[in-house]
PDB file of N, CA, C and O in Angstrom:
ATOM      1  N   UNK T1361     114.394  71.565  43.096  1.00 75.00           N
ATOM      2  CA  UNK T1361     113.970  70.900  44.700  1.00 75.00           C
ATOM      3  C   UNK T1361     115.337  71.156  45.513  1.00 75.00           C
ATOM      4  O   UNK T1361     114.798  71.481  46.643  1.00 75.00           O
ATOM      5  N   UNK T1362     116.403  71.519  45.037  1.00 82.00           N
ATOM      6  CA  UNK T1362     117.464  71.569  45.961  1.00 82.00           C
ATOM      7  C   UNK T1362     117.117  73.094  46.898  1.00 82.00           C
ATOM      8  O   UNK T1362     117.392  72.963  47.868  1.00 82.00           O
ATOM      9  N   UNK T1363     116.824  73.825  46.141  1.00 84.00           N
ATOM     10  CA  UNK T1363     116.635  75.268  46.771  1.00 84.00           C
ATOM     11  C   UNK T1363     115.683  75.151  47.802  1.00 84.00           C
ATOM     12  O   UNK T1363     115.778  75.798  48.806  1.00 84.00           O
ATOM     13  N   UNK T1364     114.581  74.620  47.335  1.00 89.00           N
ATOM     14  CA  UNK T1364     113.438  74.160  48.359  1.00 89.00           C
ATOM     15  C   UNK T1364     113.758  73.602  49.827  1.00 89.00           C
ATOM     16  O   UNK T1364     113.232  74.079  50.773  1.00 89.00           O
ATOM     17  N   UNK T1365     114.558  72.487  49.512  1.00 92.00           N
ATOM     18  CA  UNK T1365     115.128  71.758  50.754  1.00 92.00           C
ATOM     19  C   UNK T1365     116.176  72.860  51.403  1.00 92.00           C
ATOM     20  O   UNK T1365     115.905  72.852  52.478  1.00 92.00           O
ATOM     21  N   UNK T1366     116.952  73.464  50.975  1.00 90.00           N
ATOM     22  CA  UNK T1366     117.844  74.362  51.391  1.00 90.00           C
ATOM     23  C   UNK T1366     117.080  75.434  52.410  1.00 90.00           C
ATOM     24  O   UNK T1366     117.313  75.675  53.465  1.00 90.00           O
ATOM     25  N   UNK T1367     115.987  75.948  51.643  1.00 90.00           N
ATOM     26  CA  UNK T1367     115.430  77.022  52.301  1.00 90.00           C
ATOM     27  C   UNK T1367     114.378  76.355  53.480  1.00 90.00           C
ATOM     28  O   UNK T1367     114.407  76.905  54.612  1.00 90.00           O
ATOM     29  N   UNK T1368     114.013  75.304  53.406  1.00 92.00           N
ATOM     30  CA  UNK T1368     113.481  74.513  54.395  1.00 92.00           C
ATOM     31  C   UNK T1368     114.473  74.202  55.668  1.00 92.00           C
ATOM     32  O   UNK T1368     114.000  74.339  56.758  1.00 92.00           O
ATOM     33  N   UNK T1369     115.751  73.769  55.282  1.00 92.00           N
ATOM     34  CA  UNK T1369     116.686  73.663  56.313  1.00 92.00           C
ATOM     35  C   UNK T1369     116.842  75.004  56.905  1.00 92.00           C
ATOM     36  O   UNK T1369     117.244  74.964  58.362  1.00 92.00           O
ATOM     37  N   UNK T1370     117.146  75.957  56.490  1.00 90.00           N
ATOM     38  CA  UNK T1370     117.265  77.337  57.051  1.00 90.00           C
ATOM     39  C   UNK T1370     116.126  77.828  57.820  1.00 90.00           C
ATOM     40  O   UNK T1370     116.553  78.106  58.912  1.00 90.00           O
ATOM     41  N   UNK T1371     114.942  77.439  57.345  1.00 90.00           N
ATOM     42  CA  UNK T1371     113.722  77.758  58.398  1.00 90.00           C
ATOM     43  C   UNK T1371     113.814  77.092  59.667  1.00 90.00           C
ATOM     44  O   UNK T1371     113.496  77.596  60.569  1.00 90.00           O
ATOM     45  N   UNK T1372     114.160  75.989  59.277  1.00 88.00           N
ATOM     46  CA  UNK T1372     114.055  74.962  60.636  1.00 88.00           C
ATOM     47  C   UNK T1372     115.242  75.395  61.555  1.00 88.00           C
ATOM     48  O   UNK T1372     115.171  75.234  62.768  1.00 88.00           O
ATOM     49  N   UNK T1373     116.314  75.638  61.007  1.00 87.00           N
ATOM     50  CA  UNK T1373     117.621  76.115  62.054  1.00 87.00           C
ATOM     51  C   UNK T1373     117.035  77.626  62.706  1.00 87.00           C
ATOM     52  O   UNK T1373     117.329  77.671  63.826  1.00 87.00           O
ATOM     53  N   UNK T1374     116.387  78.378  61.784  1.00 85.00           N
ATOM     54  CA  UNK T1374     115.866  79.654  62.294  1.00 85.00           C
ATOM     55  C   UNK T1374     114.981  79.259  63.775  1.00 85.00           C
ATOM     56  O   UNK T1374     114.979  79.762  64.740  1.00 85.00           O
ATOM     57  N   UNK T1375     113.902  78.442  63.329  1.00 85.00           N
ATOM     58  CA  UNK T1375     112.945  77.992  64.397  1.00 85.00           C
ATOM     59  C   UNK T1375     113.645  77.567  65.625  1.00 85.00           C
ATOM     60  O   UNK T1375     113.192  77.756  66.811  1.00 85.00           O
ATOM     61  N   UNK T1376     114.690  76.630  65.678  1.00 83.00           N
ATOM     62  CA  UNK T1376     115.206  75.909  66.571  1.00 83.00           C
ATOM     63  C   UNK T1376     116.030  77.074  67.357  1.00 83.00           C
ATOM     64  O   UNK T1376     115.899  76.874  68.710  1.00 83.00           O
ATOM     65  N   UNK T1377     116.518  77.859  66.615  1.00 82.00           N
ATOM     66  CA  UNK T1377     117.429  79.031  67.480  1.00 82.00           C
ATOM     67  C   UNK T1377     116.559  79.840  68.084  1.00 82.00           C
ATOM     68  O   UNK T1377     116.949  80.415  69.153  1.00 82.00           O
ATOM     69  N   UNK T1378     115.521  80.106  67.566  1.00 83.00           N
ATOM     70  CA  UNK T1378     114.620  81.153  68.216  1.00 83.00           C
ATOM     71  C   UNK T1378     113.967  80.458  69.445  1.00 83.00           C
ATOM     72  O   UNK T1378     113.740  80.775  70.725  1.00 83.00           O
ATOM     73  N   UNK T1379     113.667  79.163  69.518  1.00 79.00           N
ATOM     74  CA  UNK T1379     113.297  78.284  70.713  1.00 79.00           C
ATOM     75  C   UNK T1379     114.276  78.287  71.829  1.00 79.00           C
ATOM     76  O   UNK T1379     114.009  78.366  72.895  1.00 79.00           O
ATOM     77  N   UNK T1380     115.765  78.151  71.435  1.00 80.00           N
ATOM     78  CA  UNK T1380     116.623  78.063  72.003  1.00 80.00           C
ATOM     79  C   UNK T1380     116.751  79.528  72.889  1.00 80.00           C
ATOM     80  O   UNK T1380     117.168  79.661  74.096  1.00 80.00           O
ATOM     81  N   UNK T1381     116.722  80.509  72.021  1.00 85.00           N
ATOM     82  CA  UNK T1381     116.924  81.871  72.678  1.00 85.00           C
ATOM     83  C   UNK T1381     115.684  82.223  73.743  1.00 85.00           C
ATOM     84  O   UNK T1381     116.091  82.679  74.825  1.00 85.00           O
ATOM     85  N   UNK T1382     114.532  81.462  73.357  1.00 83.00           N
ATOM     86  CA  UNK T1382     113.337  81.730  74.201  1.00 83.00           C
ATOM     87  C   UNK T1382     113.575  81.075  75.698  1.00 83.00           C
ATOM     88  O   UNK T1382     113.561  81.606  76.549  1.00 83.00           O
ATOM     89  N   UNK T1383     114.109  79.784  75.365  1.00 88.00           N
ATOM     90  CA  UNK T1383     114.425  78.869  76.563  1.00 88.00           C
ATOM     91  C   UNK T1383     115.594  79.651  77.426  1.00 88.00           C
ATOM     92  O   UNK T1383     115.418  79.717  78.597  1.00 88.00           O
ATOM     93  N   UNK T1384     116.620  80.223  76.615  1.00 90.00           N
ATOM     94  CA  UNK T1384     117.882  80.853  77.255  1.00 90.00           C
ATOM     95  C   UNK T1384     117.282  82.059  78.196  1.00 90.00           C
ATOM     96  O   UNK T1384     117.698  82.440  79.170  1.00 90.00           O
ATOM     97  N   UNK T1385     116.242  82.796  77.524  1.00 89.00           N
ATOM     98  CA  UNK T1385     115.790  83.793  78.377  1.00 89.00           C
ATOM     99  C   UNK T1385     115.024  83.422  79.729  1.00 89.00           C
ATOM    100  O   UNK T1385     115.276  84.309  80.647  1.00 89.00           O
ATOM    101  N   UNK T1386     114.124  82.674  79.509  1.00 92.00           N
ATOM    102  CA  UNK T1386     113.593  82.010  80.560  1.00 92.00           C
ATOM    103  C   UNK T1386     114.407  81.599  81.926  1.00 92.00           C
ATOM    104  O   UNK T1386     114.213  81.679  83.042  1.00 92.00           O
ATOM    105  N   UNK T1387     115.193  81.165  81.409  1.00 95.00           N
ATOM    106  CA  UNK T1387     116.595  80.515  82.427  1.00 95.00           C
ATOM    107  C   UNK T1387     117.093  81.587  82.940  1.00 95.00           C
ATOM    108  O   UNK T1387     117.533  81.561  84.301  1.00 95.00           O
ATOM    109  N   UNK T1388     117.369  82.614  82.293  1.00 95.00           N
ATOM    110  CA  UNK T1388     118.121  83.781  82.826  1.00 95.00           C
ATOM    111  C   UNK T1388     117.191  84.594  83.920  1.00 95.00           C
ATOM    112  O   UNK T1388     117.762  85.189  84.969  1.00 95.00           O
ATOM    113  N   UNK T1389     115.971  84.647  83.461  1.00 95.00           N
ATOM    114  CA  UNK T1389     114.816  85.081  84.335  1.00 95.00           C
ATOM    115  C   UNK T1389     114.948  84.544  85.663  1.00 95.00           C
ATOM    116  O   UNK T1389     114.906  85.071  86.725  1.00 95.00           O
ATOM    117  N   UNK T1390     114.819  83.020  85.596  1.00 96.00           N
ATOM    118  CA  UNK T1390     114.734  82.230  86.874  1.00 96.00           C
ATOM    119  C   UNK T1390     116.000  82.481  87.666  1.00 96.00           C
ATOM    120  O   UNK T1390     115.912  82.505  88.998  1.00 96.00           O
ATOM    121  N   UNK T1391     117.169  82.654  86.960  1.00 97.00           N
ATOM    122  CA  UNK T1391     118.353  82.671  87.660  1.00 97.00           C
ATOM    123  C   UNK T1391     118.597  84.005  88.343  1.00 97.00           C
ATOM    124  O   UNK T1391     118.912  84.201  89.599  1.00 97.00           O
ATOM    125  N   UNK T1392     117.679  85.205  87.588  1.00 97.00           N
ATOM    126  CA  UNK T1392     118.101  86.301  88.275  1.00 97.00           C
ATOM    127  C   UNK T1392     116.982  86.522  89.630  1.00 97.00           C
ATOM    128  O   UNK T1392     117.245  87.014  90.632  1.00 97.00           O
ATOM    129  N   UNK T1393     116.118  85.843  89.487  1.00 97.00           N
ATOM    130  CA  UNK T1393     114.938  85.552  90.629  1.00 97.00           C
ATOM    131  C   UNK T1393     115.583  85.173  91.679  1.00 97.00           C
ATOM    132  O   UNK T1393     115.740  85.518  92.872  1.00 97.00           O
ATOM    133  N   UNK T1394     116.409  84.008  91.438  1.00 97.00           N
ATOM    134  CA  UNK T1394     117.115  83.132  92.543  1.00 97.00           C
ATOM    135  C   UNK T1394     118.066  83.940  93.301  1.00 97.00           C
ATOM    136  O   UNK T1394     118.409  84.105  94.619  1.00 97.00           O
ATOM    137  N   UNK T1395     118.975  84.692  92.507  1.00 98.00           N
ATOM    138  CA  UNK T1395     119.910  85.512  92.952  1.00 98.00           C
ATOM    139  C   UNK T1395     119.251  86.781  93.696  1.00 98.00           C
ATOM    140  O   UNK T1395     119.683  87.205  94.957  1.00 98.00           O
ATOM    141  N   UNK T1396     118.384  87.265  93.422  1.00 97.00           N
ATOM    142  CA  UNK T1396     117.514  88.401  93.893  1.00 97.00           C
ATOM    143  C   UNK T1396     117.076  88.013  95.469  1.00 97.00           C
ATOM    144  O   UNK T1396     117.113  88.676  96.262  1.00 97.00           O
ATOM    145  N   UNK T1397     116.293  86.714  95.218  1.00 97.00           N
ATOM    146  CA  UNK T1397     115.831  86.132  96.560  1.00 97.00           C
ATOM    147  C   UNK T1397     117.013  86.063  97.560  1.00 97.00           C
ATOM    148  O   UNK T1397     116.756  86.023  98.905  1.00 97.00           O
ATOM    149  N   UNK T1398     118.159  85.457  97.112  1.00 98.00           N
ATOM    150  CA  UNK T1398     119.370  85.053  97.961  1.00 98.00           C
ATOM    151  C   UNK T1398     119.851  86.438  98.465  1.00 98.00           C
ATOM    152  O   UNK T1398     120.069  86.471  99.799  1.00 98.00           O
ATOM    153  N   UNK T1399     120.089  87.333  98.051  1.00 98.00           N
ATOM    154  CA  UNK T1399     120.389  88.692  98.527  1.00 98.00           C
ATOM    155  C   UNK T1399     119.559  89.233  99.529  1.00 98.00           C
ATOM    156  O   UNK T1399     119.847  89.788 100.469  1.00 98.00           O
ATOM    157  N   UNK T1400     118.191  89.227  98.862  1.00 98.00           N
ATOM    158  CA  UNK T1400     117.369  89.617 100.048  1.00 98.00           C
ATOM    159  C   UNK T1400     117.235  88.874 101.242  1.00 98.00           C
ATOM    160  O   UNK T1400     117.058  89.469 102.347  1.00 98.00           O
ATOM    161  N   UNK T1401     117.427  87.507 101.644  1.00 97.00           N
ATOM    162  CA  UNK T1401     117.489  86.930 102.425  1.00 97.00           C
ATOM    163  C   UNK T1401     118.696  87.252 103.247  1.00 97.00           C
ATOM    164  O   UNK T1401     118.763  87.289 104.532  1.00 97.00           O
ATOM    165  N   UNK T1402     119.998  87.618 102.700  1.00 97.00           N
ATOM    166  CA  UNK T1402     121.257  87.748 103.548  1.00 97.00           C
ATOM    167  C   UNK T1402     121.081  89.125 103.881  1.00 97.00           C
ATOM    168  O   UNK T1402     121.433  89.357 104.929  1.00 97.00           O
ATOM    169  N   UNK T1403     120.362  90.117 103.372  1.00 97.00           N
ATOM    170  CA  UNK T1403     120.176  91.446 103.801  1.00 97.00           C
ATOM    171  C   UNK T1403     119.177  91.121 105.174  1.00 97.00           C
ATOM    172  O   UNK T1403     119.610  91.937 106.155  1.00 97.00           O
ATOM    173  N   UNK T1404     118.238  90.571 105.092  1.00 97.00           N
ATOM    174  CA  UNK T1404     117.249  90.457 106.186  1.00 97.00           C
ATOM    175  C   UNK T1404     118.069  89.906 107.317  1.00 97.00           C
ATOM    176  O   UNK T1404     117.651  90.198 108.363  1.00 97.00           O
ATOM    177  N   UNK T1405     119.085  88.713 107.009  1.00 97.00           N
ATOM    178  CA  UNK T1405     119.828  88.131 108.151  1.00 97.00           C
ATOM    179  C   UNK T1405     120.679  89.157 108.786  1.00 97.00           C
ATOM    180  O   UNK T1405     120.863  89.291 110.047  1.00 97.00           O
ATOM    181  N   UNK T1406     121.360  90.149 107.912  1.00 97.00           N
ATOM    182  CA  UNK T1406     122.175  91.125 108.228  1.00 97.00           C
ATOM    183  C   UNK T1406     121.612  91.997 109.140  1.00 97.00           C
ATOM    184  O   UNK T1406     122.051  92.428 110.460  1.00 97.00           O
ATOM    185  N   UNK T1407     120.337  92.505 108.789  1.00 97.00           N
ATOM    186  CA  UNK T1407     119.458  93.393 109.668  1.00 97.00           C
ATOM    187  C   UNK T1407     119.332  92.708 111.043  1.00 97.00           C
ATOM    188  O   UNK T1407     119.379  93.304 111.981  1.00 97.00           O
ATOM    189  N   UNK T1408     118.742  91.574 110.959  1.00 96.00           N
ATOM    190  CA  UNK T1408     118.142  90.972 112.480  1.00 96.00           C
ATOM    191  C   UNK T1408     119.756  90.934 113.279  1.00 96.00           C
ATOM    192  O   UNK T1408     119.704  91.061 114.314  1.00 96.00           O
ATOM    193  N   UNK T1409     120.780  90.443 112.659  1.00 96.00           N
ATOM    194  CA  UNK T1409     122.244  90.453 113.502  1.00 96.00           C
ATOM    195  C   UNK T1409     122.192  91.948 113.725  1.00 96.00           C
ATOM    196  O   UNK T1409     122.627  92.116 115.181  1.00 96.00           O
ATOM    197  N   UNK T1410     122.277  92.778 113.375  1.00 96.00           N
ATOM    198  CA  UNK T1410     122.636  94.279 113.674  1.00 96.00           C
ATOM    199  C   UNK T1410     121.602  94.799 114.599  1.00 96.00           C
ATOM    200  O   UNK T1410     122.325  95.221 115.407  1.00 96.00           O
ATOM    201  N   UNK T1411     120.382  94.114 114.576  1.00 95.00           N
ATOM    202  CA  UNK T1411     119.567  94.530 115.581  1.00 95.00           C
ATOM    203  C   UNK T1411     119.805  94.134 117.219  1.00 95.00           C
ATOM    204  O   UNK T1411     119.545  94.708 117.900  1.00 95.00           O
ATOM    205  N   UNK T1412     120.550  93.001 117.053  1.00 93.00           N
ATOM    206  CA  UNK T1412     120.680  92.100 118.206  1.00 93.00           C
ATOM    207  C   UNK T1412     122.071  92.926 118.832  1.00 93.00           C
ATOM    208  O   UNK T1412     122.392  92.550 120.146  1.00 93.00           O
ATOM    209  N   UNK T1413     122.886  93.693 118.000  1.00 86.00           N
ATOM    210  CA  UNK T1413     123.891  94.051 118.776  1.00 86.00           C
ATOM    211  C   UNK T1413     123.662  95.333 119.552  1.00 86.00           C
ATOM    212  O   UNK T1413     122.850  96.022 119.886  1.00 86.00           O
TER     213      UNK T1413
END
């Protein structure tokens, strides 16, 4: 019975790590999109500024 409980505990830990990994990947994608949008905005502002010169 102890072996079964141990394997069940290992399986639960693996599944929770997998969910955490999926969540962290999604967070990284969102952060990358925000950074990309910010950089794009700054480039657009720089272009507008340079056109006025």
